Each structure stands twice: as structure tokens, then as C-alpha cells.
């Protein structure tokens, strides 16, 4: 497969779809769900045809018959009835009601497939016929032969582009796939139950499944997926996302603060999440009694970070691992938040902390920290935490966006493996050819003996005592030190400035939302 | 449907906390003198001991509580006018309410946020001032007159819709204010790190040398403020021509510096072109607290005892502003007037600052200029948002705009 071909295809499809939007009066939000729905429909037919071909091959020597629907579903595809075939929509005569025809197709597909019930968009009559025909033709151009999971990638690409176009409110940021992927490389979800109580459109699950697949296992048989998401519309996106990637999962609509739908305590092998940052106005009095979910009590400040962190911690079973994205300020937070952090550190569950550069999120520049818990740490690492300062590891994509080359991502994950005394694993590098790889980030260069060692400015193993000396900080910058040419005492200034920037970015996000609401209200007042 | 306020609220008067109980640490007390135009300034609250405070828990305030000032000035002094309605901000959650103010608690029939905007509307203000009694210096209103206010109350859905439209403006204004504060803090910290603590990029390689202001990096110099900026002193406008009716051009007096906005107008013209202000001009008040500020109130005239500091071409505004901030604060401490302190040209002339080598300065100025522009931009947006909200408030409360609510 050619990485470049898919990239070009993604961009071409997006540009065409975006131009169609520009010529309609639809907002990005009104447009995004139906477009993702069409990609989904196209994919359903593709999987269906493939499954049918395989069944026919098997049955050619034998008697035909039996329940075709069951057979198709056994092949991991959806059963697509006549009325839901994408190819039929392409053949609609001029003047046909395209919107209605697509709505009907969506309904027909849902009727045959329980997993996507009430998931697909049915608002196509809002579009004009030309736009719809244009979109149908556009997605018909997706070629199947350029690689595995082409649809999954295109779906995710569109999801990302829409997230960028729509912007996001408050501390909610669409998780960029390099970070999701790095989390899965570090917690290594080979098999078991995976949980994300802030699952959004399901990106964490898709990447953990990719991890399993690249290690030559079948994701559907190795992983059970459990998610919770507060926005109903996003739950539907997540279900479609899983289906597009051939995954099954249990995604429920609910507010994870107050409703523990999956009865999470002590249940999961893996927790992966990117919760909203610095959420305020959580009704803590409703949570105080859930001692099992929040074993270290409520933070006194009006900030949800340590509520989420405890949720992740308590959802793990005795051997469970968690990896999640956090606002930087949580690593150094004082007062009651520090007390909670101290208890978690003393429990021995904190495994690895990775400081991430700014500009990884699409809509904000703020840097972040990845936290990793491991409740099944061996005795030898029980009172130790590995700190990695990866703030200087990134590849500039555009002026505003940074990414990892596959070599860089592979490198960071392998530092953790060396620390754990595991073998270096280059599967990710091998399965993700990347023209930006230069050999600068090879593990041999930094760790010539093939064993872990502290490297100033990059990584450092600290004991619980050392962490206590730093006021229970989990900020990698405090431990890793600085490479030559920088100075230690600048760290305070950096930390404070970063905190300010983090708060500013979140306020920017909120302001963006408020501006939209005001514009809508004014339009209403003026009677537009 | 016309109704009276008393049917929809209960009230809780503040308590006359005794001044002999006052301490600096403990449970904060909110006095009417802590009220701003629509909120509470949390910075200078006096306290009583926590043990004592427990006996007075019924006077405790919560975020979003609505308070009416019952004793204050007549409308000629709008800052502390009687009948003013404010809302408790998060920062004073838990504080106790002092006398001369009353907490208004909504029943189930009226939405709390709607009630706030109802009481902020001019109909209520005009009504309540009309009922006020007292001497020339002090006016007071009664709970009875508050309860007797007559108005039309829409049903709850509509109340909530109106409240949500108006509070979106206040939410965004609050968000912008917080962002302005963050930008200011970022600028201050950057300046301090680089130019006070001398930890600028590349400082490791630079030798420290002696100067009249202590050790400074080699290649830096000590200069006078007026080597990098020029002063413009204000014009002596006739105060008897000042009006607050919006006719003429705003005049900027010392008291207008912190807000960056003036509501005093004159028809008079200043003598010099330079005495006309534009957004982003740097100002220092020459009496009292020596306020310093960045002007954001648009086209306006500079009054006497206010000086405008204009950086020379090569220097950025924010750099100059941060450079004179500490010297002015020091002067404020050292100059003691008979009743108020006076800052003179002779003091300003003597202000010395450390001028960084050009490379470091330019690098900082790029960052600072962006912060400065963003700050001013946010302040201008807030003015716009306030105007929109003030235009909508009476129309929405009076029902003059019909909304397609509940769609």
C-alpha cells in the first residue's frame, strides 16, 4: 500500500466535499454528520460485497441456501438490503428525490443491523439534490485496492477535519491520532477489556484495535470495548466509527461524572481517555458517596481533572494499565489536588509520565502530559516512575500543527519498553513507512548498550522519595533536567507561563462557543 | 400579566457587623463599598473570625445571589447609587452580607437570572430611585418599595430564554476579562524573567557588569525614560462644561485610567493635537495612586494631571509601559503629599530604566506587542458586548422583541 496514495485520496475527497459545502448554505455542523453517514453507507456495501464473494466461494461446491444474513454477519460485515445499496443511489434517475432515497437507504440498513440502530443520519432532505449527487459521486471514487482499512482512515480523516472546522468548546479537544497511538503503544492492549469514559467518537478504541492488528491478532476477538460519552450525537459517531473499522463495542450515552453505566470499578484491563481539561461546576456533592470510584475524595477546587484521574484509576483491575491525556497544570497542582496525587503515587500505580510538545491538538496550541498507571507493576518498579520529557520531539506539519514521524513515536514507546526490561518492538515503525524518518530517533543511538539509562533532557527514573522532595510533582520537566545550554531555575518560569497559556487556550475555546451562540441569538432577534 | 415583585421573591437583609470584630484573616464580609457596577470586588474584603461567622450563616452569600443596595448616594453619583443591583461572583462565594444591602431570593415563579436582568433594567432603577428618601448626601429605599415594584412577567420558558440570551453576553465579557488578566500576567512575567532577573535567551554567555542600577548584562545600558519616550501633559478643560449626557468628546481624568474608559464629555477642544487620545495610548495619573493604564476607550481628550507617554519609533508600547511601571510605583511610595501625592514633570524626567541590548529587546517586543494588541482588542470587544447587551436588555425584558423561543 502506498501511504502517499491514501493521503492524496483523503485530501482530494475532502476538498471536493468541502467545496460542495461551500456552495450550500449548510454550516459545518449540519454538514458533517450526513457526510460521514454517506462514507459509512459506501463502506457497508463494500464490506457486504466482499463477504458475499467469500461466502459464494465457500458454497460453490455445496448446496446454496441457508440464512444469507447470518452468514454475512458471521463474516464480520453488515447485511445490506437492496434498498440500502450505495450503488443503487448512484443510479437514481434525474429528478429523483435523492434526499429521500438516502434517508430510506439509511433506515433500511439500520433495520437489518442491530448494532447501528438509531445511529445513522436521516436528514438528507435538507440538502439540495445537486449537492447530494456530487457527494455520492465523490465517495464513489474511493478505491479499495490501495490498502487495508482505507475507509477507516478516510472516515477518521473526515472526522478530524470536521473537528478542526467546527472548533470545540471549553476544555474539550479532539485527540490527535499520534497521541492516541502513543498511548496504545505504551499500555500495549494486546487483549482484554478496554474502557474510555470520555470516548468521544471512539478514536482510542480504533487505535488500540490497530495496535492489536499490527501485532497479527484479530482485534474483535482480543478486545472488548466499553465506552461512555455525554453527547448523544457523538455516541452515534462513535458507533459508526467502530462499525467502519469492523469493530464491535458497547458505547453508551451518559455523563460519566454522575452515571457509571459500565459499573466500572475494578473491571478493566485497560483505560484510555482524553477527558475534557479543567472542567468546572461539577456537582461534587453528588459524587462524594462513590468511595469506590473516587477513593481519594473530592478535590476542593472547582476543577474536574482529579475527578477524571480517580475515575481512570479506580476502573482498573489488579493488573490494569491506564493511559490518558491531561492538562499540564494537573501535574503540579497544589492543595487538595496534590493530596490526591500523593496518594496515587504512594499506591505505586503511577508508571510513566510523558510531557508532550505544544501544537499537537488541532484547534489549540496547548501542550499536554500523558499519564500512565499500571496496577500490576513488578516489585522492582513499585516505587519508581519513569519521566520522559518529549517536548522537543515532534515533526512540524504546518506552522500550527505538529505530529510524530513514525520513527519518533516508535522511539518514545521503546524508551518505556527498555525501562520495563522488555524487548524493543519496532512493529509500529515497520507498519508505518514515513518519508520523514531520518534515523535520528533510533533507540541504538540513545541507548547504545540496549539497556535503559537516564539521559539529561530526555528521561529519568525517579523514586517516591525523589518525588516527595519535589512536592509530589509529576511534571517530567522537574526530574529530567535540562540538556546542556539551558538552566534549571528557568523551569519555574516555564511552568507558570505554560499554565497561563493553558488557561488562555481553554478560555479561547469557550469564547469561540459563546461567540457562536451570540451570533445565532442576534440573528434570531433580528428575525433573519 | 402584570404582577408585583413581592409575590415572586423573599428577602434577606444584611447584618450590621461590628467594626470591633474586624480581622484581616477569617470569613470575608461584603460591604456596599465593595460593590462594582454589577458585581463585587473581592480584593479588599474585611473579615471576621471564622468561629464568630458561624453564628451568622444566614447572611452567607452564594455565587449568583442577587443583591440590591438599599442605602447609598443619589443618582448624581452613579458609583454607589441606591437601588443598584449586583450579582455575587464566584470569588466571593461564602462571604457574609453587611448592612445597607438586601439579598433577593427568587420563588419558583421567577428564574434567578431573569430576575437579575429585570432588576438591572432602567424601569426598576428609575422606579426605585423615585421611592428613595433621605438627605442630600444619602438616600435609602425600603423593602416594601422593592416588593411593590409592578412589572409584566412572562412564563418561565420565556424567562429562561431571555436570561440565556443576556447571560451569554455576561459570560463572554467575564471570559474576556479573565483573558485580559492572563495576557497582562504573561507580559509581566516575561518582562520580569528577561529584564529584571536577566534570564533572557542566551544570557549564560553574557558577563554581568556594574551600573548605577546594580549589576546588568554587558552591552545593556541605563537610560532615562524620556530617552525612549516623550510625555504629553493634559489640557486644563473647564470642569463646569463637563456633562455625562454623551454630547461631545469623552475627557479622560485620572479616575478613568484603570478602566480605560470615560463617561464624562465636553464640547471644549484641547490646545494640542497630541492631547487627543487613541486606543493603546499609555497613561499615568499624576495625583493619588498614580494609576497607570493602556487606553481603550476610543477617541478622547486628555485632561490635566494625566500624562500620555509616547514611545519613540523604535520602542514598543508594552516594553515602555513595563519599564516605567516599577519606577512609578516606587515614586508613589516615596512621594507623600499633604493630602494626596503629586507626581511632577521633575520626577518623570529623572526616571531611569535598564535598556536591554537590542537583540533581546526586539525579541521580547515581538511577543509583548502581540499580547498588547490582543489585550486592547479584547477590551474593545467587551465594550461592544456591553453595548449589545444594554441595547437588548430593555427590549427583551419589556417583551418588545418577540422570540421564537423553545424552537
PDB file of C-alpha atoms in Angstrom, chain B residues 79-274:
ATOM      1  CA  UNK B  79     -20.765  54.605  41.547  1.00  0.00           C
ATOM      2  CA  UNK B  80     -22.644  53.834  44.757  1.00  0.00           C
ATOM      3  CA  UNK B  81     -26.191  54.691  43.771  1.00  0.00           C
ATOM      4  CA  UNK B  82     -29.024  53.407  45.904  1.00  0.00           C
ATOM      5  CA  UNK B  83     -31.080  50.610  44.340  1.00  0.00           C
ATOM      6  CA  UNK B  84     -28.145  49.232  42.402  1.00  0.00           C
ATOM      7  CA  UNK B  85     -28.432  45.509  41.719  1.00  0.00           C
ATOM      8  CA  UNK B  86     -25.371  43.287  41.623  1.00  0.00           C
ATOM      9  CA  UNK B  87     -24.746  39.578  41.321  1.00  0.00           C
ATOM     10  CA  UNK B  88     -22.369  37.615  43.569  1.00  0.00           C
ATOM     11  CA  UNK B  89     -19.312  36.371  41.646  1.00  0.00           C
ATOM     12  CA  UNK B  90     -17.628  33.061  42.328  1.00  0.00           C
ATOM     13  CA  UNK B  91     -14.746  34.829  44.051  1.00  0.00           C
ATOM     14  CA  UNK B  92     -16.925  35.900  46.984  1.00  0.00           C
ATOM     15  CA  UNK B  93     -18.844  32.659  47.383  1.00  0.00           C
ATOM     16  CA  UNK B  94     -19.330  32.124  51.141  1.00  0.00           C
ATOM     17  CA  UNK B  95     -18.792  35.743  52.225  1.00  0.00           C
ATOM     18  CA  UNK B  96     -21.258  37.389  54.629  1.00  0.00           C
ATOM     19  CA  UNK B  97     -23.502  40.297  53.650  1.00  0.00           C
ATOM     20  CA  UNK B  98     -23.106  43.521  55.615  1.00  0.00           C
ATOM     21  CA  UNK B  99     -25.849  46.067  56.303  1.00  0.00           C
ATOM     22  CA  UNK B 100     -27.276  48.535  53.748  1.00  0.00           C
ATOM     23  CA  UNK B 101     -27.929  45.788  51.223  1.00  0.00           C
ATOM     24  CA  UNK B 102     -30.531  43.080  50.790  1.00  0.00           C
ATOM     25  CA  UNK B 103     -30.355  39.664  49.200  1.00  0.00           C
ATOM     26  CA  UNK B 104     -33.298  38.972  46.883  1.00  0.00           C
ATOM     27  CA  UNK B 105     -34.258  35.309  46.736  1.00  0.00           C
ATOM     28  CA  UNK B 106     -36.499  34.173  43.866  1.00  0.00           C
ATOM     29  CA  UNK B 107     -39.506  31.918  44.371  1.00  0.00           C
ATOM     30  CA  UNK B 108     -40.240  29.122  41.925  1.00  0.00           C
ATOM     31  CA  UNK B 109     -42.225  31.519  39.741  1.00  0.00           C
ATOM     32  CA  UNK B 110     -39.268  33.547  38.554  1.00  0.00           C
ATOM     33  CA  UNK B 111     -35.963  32.478  37.063  1.00  0.00           C
ATOM     34  CA  UNK B 112     -32.987  33.743  39.066  1.00  0.00           C
ATOM     35  CA  UNK B 113     -31.034  35.024  36.101  1.00  0.00           C
ATOM     36  CA  UNK B 114     -34.119  36.655  34.637  1.00  0.00           C
ATOM     37  CA  UNK B 115     -34.741  38.343  37.986  1.00  0.00           C
ATOM     38  CA  UNK B 116     -31.219  39.765  37.894  1.00  0.00           C
ATOM     39  CA  UNK B 117     -31.750  41.339  34.472  1.00  0.00           C
ATOM     40  CA  UNK B 118     -35.213  42.555  35.458  1.00  0.00           C
ATOM     41  CA  UNK B 119     -33.658  44.444  38.368  1.00  0.00           C
ATOM     42  CA  UNK B 120     -30.826  45.746  36.173  1.00  0.00           C
ATOM     43  CA  UNK B 121     -33.301  47.240  33.741  1.00  0.00           C
ATOM     44  CA  UNK B 122     -33.897  51.008  33.798  1.00  0.00           C
ATOM     45  CA  UNK B 123     -37.593  50.542  34.614  1.00  0.00           C
ATOM     46  CA  UNK B 124     -36.667  49.158  38.001  1.00  0.00           C
ATOM     47  CA  UNK B 125     -33.789  51.598  38.562  1.00  0.00           C
ATOM     48  CA  UNK B 126     -35.992  54.618  37.789  1.00  0.00           C
ATOM     49  CA  UNK B 127     -38.798  53.261  39.924  1.00  0.00           C
ATOM     50  CA  UNK B 128     -36.637  52.529  42.930  1.00  0.00           C
ATOM     51  CA  UNK B 129     -34.767  55.851  42.867  1.00  0.00           C
ATOM     52  CA  UNK B 130     -38.171  57.505  42.711  1.00  0.00           C
ATOM     53  CA  UNK B 131     -39.132  55.886  46.001  1.00  0.00           C
ATOM     54  CA  UNK B 132     -35.852  56.750  47.739  1.00  0.00           C
ATOM     55  CA  UNK B 133     -35.820  59.016  50.767  1.00  0.00           C
ATOM     56  CA  UNK B 134     -33.157  60.788  52.794  1.00  0.00           C
ATOM     57  CA  UNK B 135     -30.889  63.775  52.925  1.00  0.00           C
ATOM     58  CA  UNK B 136     -28.811  65.240  50.137  1.00  0.00           C
ATOM     59  CA  UNK B 137     -25.802  63.088  50.921  1.00  0.00           C
ATOM     60  CA  UNK B 138     -27.540  59.774  51.495  1.00  0.00           C
ATOM     61  CA  UNK B 139     -30.589  58.043  50.067  1.00  0.00           C
ATOM     62  CA  UNK B 140     -32.305  54.880  51.237  1.00  0.00           C
ATOM     63  CA  UNK B 141     -35.019  52.583  49.959  1.00  0.00           C
ATOM     64  CA  UNK B 142     -37.320  50.255  51.840  1.00  0.00           C
ATOM     65  CA  UNK B 143     -38.039  46.564  51.399  1.00  0.00           C
ATOM     66  CA  UNK B 144     -41.693  47.494  50.929  1.00  0.00           C
ATOM     67  CA  UNK B 145     -40.931  49.661  47.949  1.00  0.00           C
ATOM     68  CA  UNK B 146     -38.813  46.891  46.403  1.00  0.00           C
ATOM     69  CA  UNK B 147     -41.676  44.445  46.906  1.00  0.00           C
ATOM     70  CA  UNK B 148     -44.229  46.831  45.424  1.00  0.00           C
ATOM     71  CA  UNK B 149     -42.500  47.115  42.050  1.00  0.00           C
ATOM     72  CA  UNK B 150     -45.014  46.298  39.288  1.00  0.00           C
ATOM     73  CA  UNK B 151     -43.968  44.572  36.077  1.00  0.00           C
ATOM     74  CA  UNK B 152     -45.063  42.075  33.410  1.00  0.00           C
ATOM     75  CA  UNK B 153     -43.741  38.584  33.961  1.00  0.00           C
ATOM     76  CA  UNK B 154     -43.593  36.187  31.018  1.00  0.00           C
ATOM     77  CA  UNK B 155     -43.891  32.461  31.675  1.00  0.00           C
ATOM     78  CA  UNK B 156     -40.816  30.527  32.774  1.00  0.00           C
ATOM     79  CA  UNK B 157     -39.738  29.189  29.378  1.00  0.00           C
ATOM     80  CA  UNK B 158     -39.605  32.665  28.005  1.00  0.00           C
ATOM     81  CA  UNK B 159     -37.849  33.995  31.093  1.00  0.00           C
ATOM     82  CA  UNK B 160     -35.163  31.373  30.713  1.00  0.00           C
ATOM     83  CA  UNK B 161     -34.726  32.099  27.028  1.00  0.00           C
ATOM     84  CA  UNK B 162     -34.288  35.814  27.681  1.00  0.00           C
ATOM     85  CA  UNK B 163     -31.971  35.136  30.598  1.00  0.00           C
ATOM     86  CA  UNK B 164     -29.855  32.863  28.462  1.00  0.00           C
ATOM     87  CA  UNK B 165     -29.513  35.422  25.669  1.00  0.00           C
ATOM     88  CA  UNK B 166     -28.390  38.110  28.098  1.00  0.00           C
ATOM     89  CA  UNK B 167     -26.155  35.952  30.226  1.00  0.00           C
ATOM     90  CA  UNK B 168     -24.255  34.730  27.178  1.00  0.00           C
ATOM     91  CA  UNK B 169     -23.015  38.323  26.869  1.00  0.00           C
ATOM     92  CA  UNK B 170     -22.001  38.421  30.509  1.00  0.00           C
ATOM     93  CA  UNK B 171     -20.298  35.043  30.246  1.00  0.00           C
ATOM     94  CA  UNK B 172     -18.261  36.204  27.283  1.00  0.00           C
ATOM     95  CA  UNK B 173     -17.400  39.510  28.964  1.00  0.00           C
ATOM     96  CA  UNK B 174     -16.210  37.605  32.032  1.00  0.00           C
ATOM     97  CA  UNK B 175     -14.250  35.235  29.838  1.00  0.00           C
ATOM     98  CA  UNK B 176     -12.633  38.203  28.061  1.00  0.00           C
ATOM     99  CA  UNK B 177     -11.778  39.873  31.369  1.00  0.00           C
ATOM    100  CA  UNK B 178     -10.083  36.736  32.567  1.00  0.00           C
ATOM    101  CA  UNK B 179      -8.152  36.521  29.304  1.00  0.00           C
ATOM    102  CA  UNK B 180      -7.064  40.145  29.614  1.00  0.00           C
ATOM    103  CA  UNK B 181      -5.761  39.403  33.107  1.00  0.00           C
ATOM    104  CA  UNK B 182      -3.876  36.365  31.825  1.00  0.00           C
ATOM    105  CA  UNK B 183      -2.288  38.330  28.977  1.00  0.00           C
ATOM    106  CA  UNK B 184      -1.210  41.034  31.413  1.00  0.00           C
ATOM    107  CA  UNK B 185       0.293  38.473  33.726  1.00  0.00           C
ATOM    108  CA  UNK B 186       2.129  36.800  30.869  1.00  0.00           C
ATOM    109  CA  UNK B 187       3.631  40.121  29.807  1.00  0.00           C
ATOM    110  CA  UNK B 188       4.640  40.963  33.357  1.00  0.00           C
ATOM    111  CA  UNK B 189       6.256  37.590  33.919  1.00  0.00           C
ATOM    112  CA  UNK B 190       8.108  37.651  30.644  1.00  0.00           C
ATOM    113  CA  UNK B 191       9.450  41.128  31.316  1.00  0.00           C
ATOM    114  CA  UNK B 192      10.483  40.162  34.819  1.00  0.00           C
ATOM    115  CA  UNK B 193      12.187  36.931  33.781  1.00  0.00           C
ATOM    116  CA  UNK B 194      14.167  38.529  30.975  1.00  0.00           C
ATOM    117  CA  UNK B 195      14.791  42.096  32.073  1.00  0.00           C
ATOM    118  CA  UNK B 196      14.659  42.053  35.862  1.00  0.00           C
ATOM    119  CA  UNK B 197      16.088  38.634  36.615  1.00  0.00           C
ATOM    120  CA  UNK B 198      18.152  38.805  33.409  1.00  0.00           C
ATOM    121  CA  UNK B 199      17.297  35.229  32.383  1.00  0.00           C
ATOM    122  CA  UNK B 200      16.808  36.041  28.713  1.00  0.00           C
ATOM    123  CA  UNK B 201      17.658  33.550  25.955  1.00  0.00           C
ATOM    124  CA  UNK B 202      21.412  33.300  25.619  1.00  0.00           C
ATOM    125  CA  UNK B 203      22.112  35.006  28.959  1.00  0.00           C
ATOM    126  CA  UNK B 204      24.526  32.256  30.011  1.00  0.00           C
ATOM    127  CA  UNK B 205      27.165  33.614  27.660  1.00  0.00           C
ATOM    128  CA  UNK B 206      26.853  37.242  28.806  1.00  0.00           C
ATOM    129  CA  UNK B 207      29.019  38.800  31.504  1.00  0.00           C
ATOM    130  CA  UNK B 208      27.427  40.938  34.227  1.00  0.00           C
ATOM    131  CA  UNK B 209      28.893  44.420  34.703  1.00  0.00           C
ATOM    132  CA  UNK B 210      28.349  47.256  37.180  1.00  0.00           C
ATOM    133  CA  UNK B 211      25.936  50.107  36.509  1.00  0.00           C
ATOM    134  CA  UNK B 212      24.237  52.816  38.568  1.00  0.00           C
ATOM    135  CA  UNK B 213      21.240  50.451  38.910  1.00  0.00           C
ATOM    136  CA  UNK B 214      23.333  47.483  40.050  1.00  0.00           C
ATOM    137  CA  UNK B 215      24.736  44.608  38.005  1.00  0.00           C
ATOM    138  CA  UNK B 216      23.446  44.455  34.441  1.00  0.00           C
ATOM    139  CA  UNK B 217      24.423  42.295  31.469  1.00  0.00           C
ATOM    140  CA  UNK B 218      27.256  43.607  29.356  1.00  0.00           C
ATOM    141  CA  UNK B 219      26.029  45.608  26.374  1.00  0.00           C
ATOM    142  CA  UNK B 220      22.933  46.828  28.224  1.00  0.00           C
ATOM    143  CA  UNK B 221      22.679  50.417  29.412  1.00  0.00           C
ATOM    144  CA  UNK B 222      20.913  52.641  31.900  1.00  0.00           C
ATOM    145  CA  UNK B 223      18.892  55.393  30.187  1.00  0.00           C
ATOM    146  CA  UNK B 224      16.235  57.915  31.167  1.00  0.00           C
ATOM    147  CA  UNK B 225      12.583  57.165  30.430  1.00  0.00           C
ATOM    148  CA  UNK B 226      12.477  60.287  28.277  1.00  0.00           C
ATOM    149  CA  UNK B 227      15.342  58.925  26.162  1.00  0.00           C
ATOM    150  CA  UNK B 228      12.947  56.306  24.820  1.00  0.00           C
ATOM    151  CA  UNK B 229       9.574  58.058  25.125  1.00  0.00           C
ATOM    152  CA  UNK B 230       8.055  61.540  25.213  1.00  0.00           C
ATOM    153  CA  UNK B 231       5.395  62.921  27.598  1.00  0.00           C
ATOM    154  CA  UNK B 232       2.250  64.823  26.650  1.00  0.00           C
ATOM    155  CA  UNK B 233       0.550  66.557  29.551  1.00  0.00           C
ATOM    156  CA  UNK B 234      -3.213  67.003  29.543  1.00  0.00           C
ATOM    157  CA  UNK B 235      -5.246  70.126  28.831  1.00  0.00           C
ATOM    158  CA  UNK B 236      -6.942  72.102  31.591  1.00  0.00           C
ATOM    159  CA  UNK B 237     -10.527  71.583  30.492  1.00  0.00           C
ATOM    160  CA  UNK B 238     -13.166  73.606  32.317  1.00  0.00           C
ATOM    161  CA  UNK B 239     -14.878  71.149  34.629  1.00  0.00           C
ATOM    162  CA  UNK B 240     -18.092  73.201  34.647  1.00  0.00           C
ATOM    163  CA  UNK B 241     -18.538  72.290  30.965  1.00  0.00           C
ATOM    164  CA  UNK B 242     -18.362  68.551  31.702  1.00  0.00           C
ATOM    165  CA  UNK B 243     -21.518  66.543  31.093  1.00  0.00           C
ATOM    166  CA  UNK B 244     -22.486  62.888  31.297  1.00  0.00           C
ATOM    167  CA  UNK B 245     -25.123  63.029  28.560  1.00  0.00           C
ATOM    168  CA  UNK B 246     -22.911  61.700  25.761  1.00  0.00           C
ATOM    169  CA  UNK B 247     -22.713  65.034  23.922  1.00  0.00           C
ATOM    170  CA  UNK B 248     -19.205  65.943  22.884  1.00  0.00           C
ATOM    171  CA  UNK B 249     -15.998  64.001  23.252  1.00  0.00           C
ATOM    172  CA  UNK B 250     -15.025  61.932  26.305  1.00  0.00           C
ATOM    173  CA  UNK B 251     -12.499  63.562  28.647  1.00  0.00           C
ATOM    174  CA  UNK B 252     -10.002  61.308  30.355  1.00  0.00           C
ATOM    175  CA  UNK B 253      -9.424  62.068  34.002  1.00  0.00           C
ATOM    176  CA  UNK B 254      -7.261  60.162  36.478  1.00  0.00           C
ATOM    177  CA  UNK B 255     -10.198  58.063  37.679  1.00  0.00           C
ATOM    178  CA  UNK B 256     -10.800  56.837  34.101  1.00  0.00           C
ATOM    179  CA  UNK B 257      -7.327  55.340  33.685  1.00  0.00           C
ATOM    180  CA  UNK B 258      -7.863  51.903  35.319  1.00  0.00           C
ATOM    181  CA  UNK B 259     -10.968  51.145  33.244  1.00  0.00           C
ATOM    182  CA  UNK B 260      -9.591  52.694  30.075  1.00  0.00           C
ATOM    183  CA  UNK B 261     -12.975  54.315  29.508  1.00  0.00           C
ATOM    184  CA  UNK B 262     -14.592  57.666  30.238  1.00  0.00           C
ATOM    185  CA  UNK B 263     -18.254  58.663  30.552  1.00  0.00           C
ATOM    186  CA  UNK B 264     -17.552  62.368  31.039  1.00  0.00           C
ATOM    187  CA  UNK B 265     -17.917  64.568  27.975  1.00  0.00           C
ATOM    188  CA  UNK B 266     -17.039  68.077  26.900  1.00  0.00           C
ATOM    189  CA  UNK B 267     -17.665  70.349  23.925  1.00  0.00           C
ATOM    190  CA  UNK B 268     -14.371  72.143  24.525  1.00  0.00           C
ATOM    191  CA  UNK B 269     -11.325  71.367  22.387  1.00  0.00           C
ATOM    192  CA  UNK B 270      -7.783  70.781  23.654  1.00  0.00           C
ATOM    193  CA  UNK B 271      -4.964  73.091  22.584  1.00  0.00           C
ATOM    194  CA  UNK B 272      -2.673  70.482  21.090  1.00  0.00           C
ATOM    195  CA  UNK B 273      -3.249  67.609  18.638  1.00  0.00           C
ATOM    196  CA  UNK B 274      -1.242  65.378  20.979  1.00  0.00           C
TER     197      UNK B 274
END
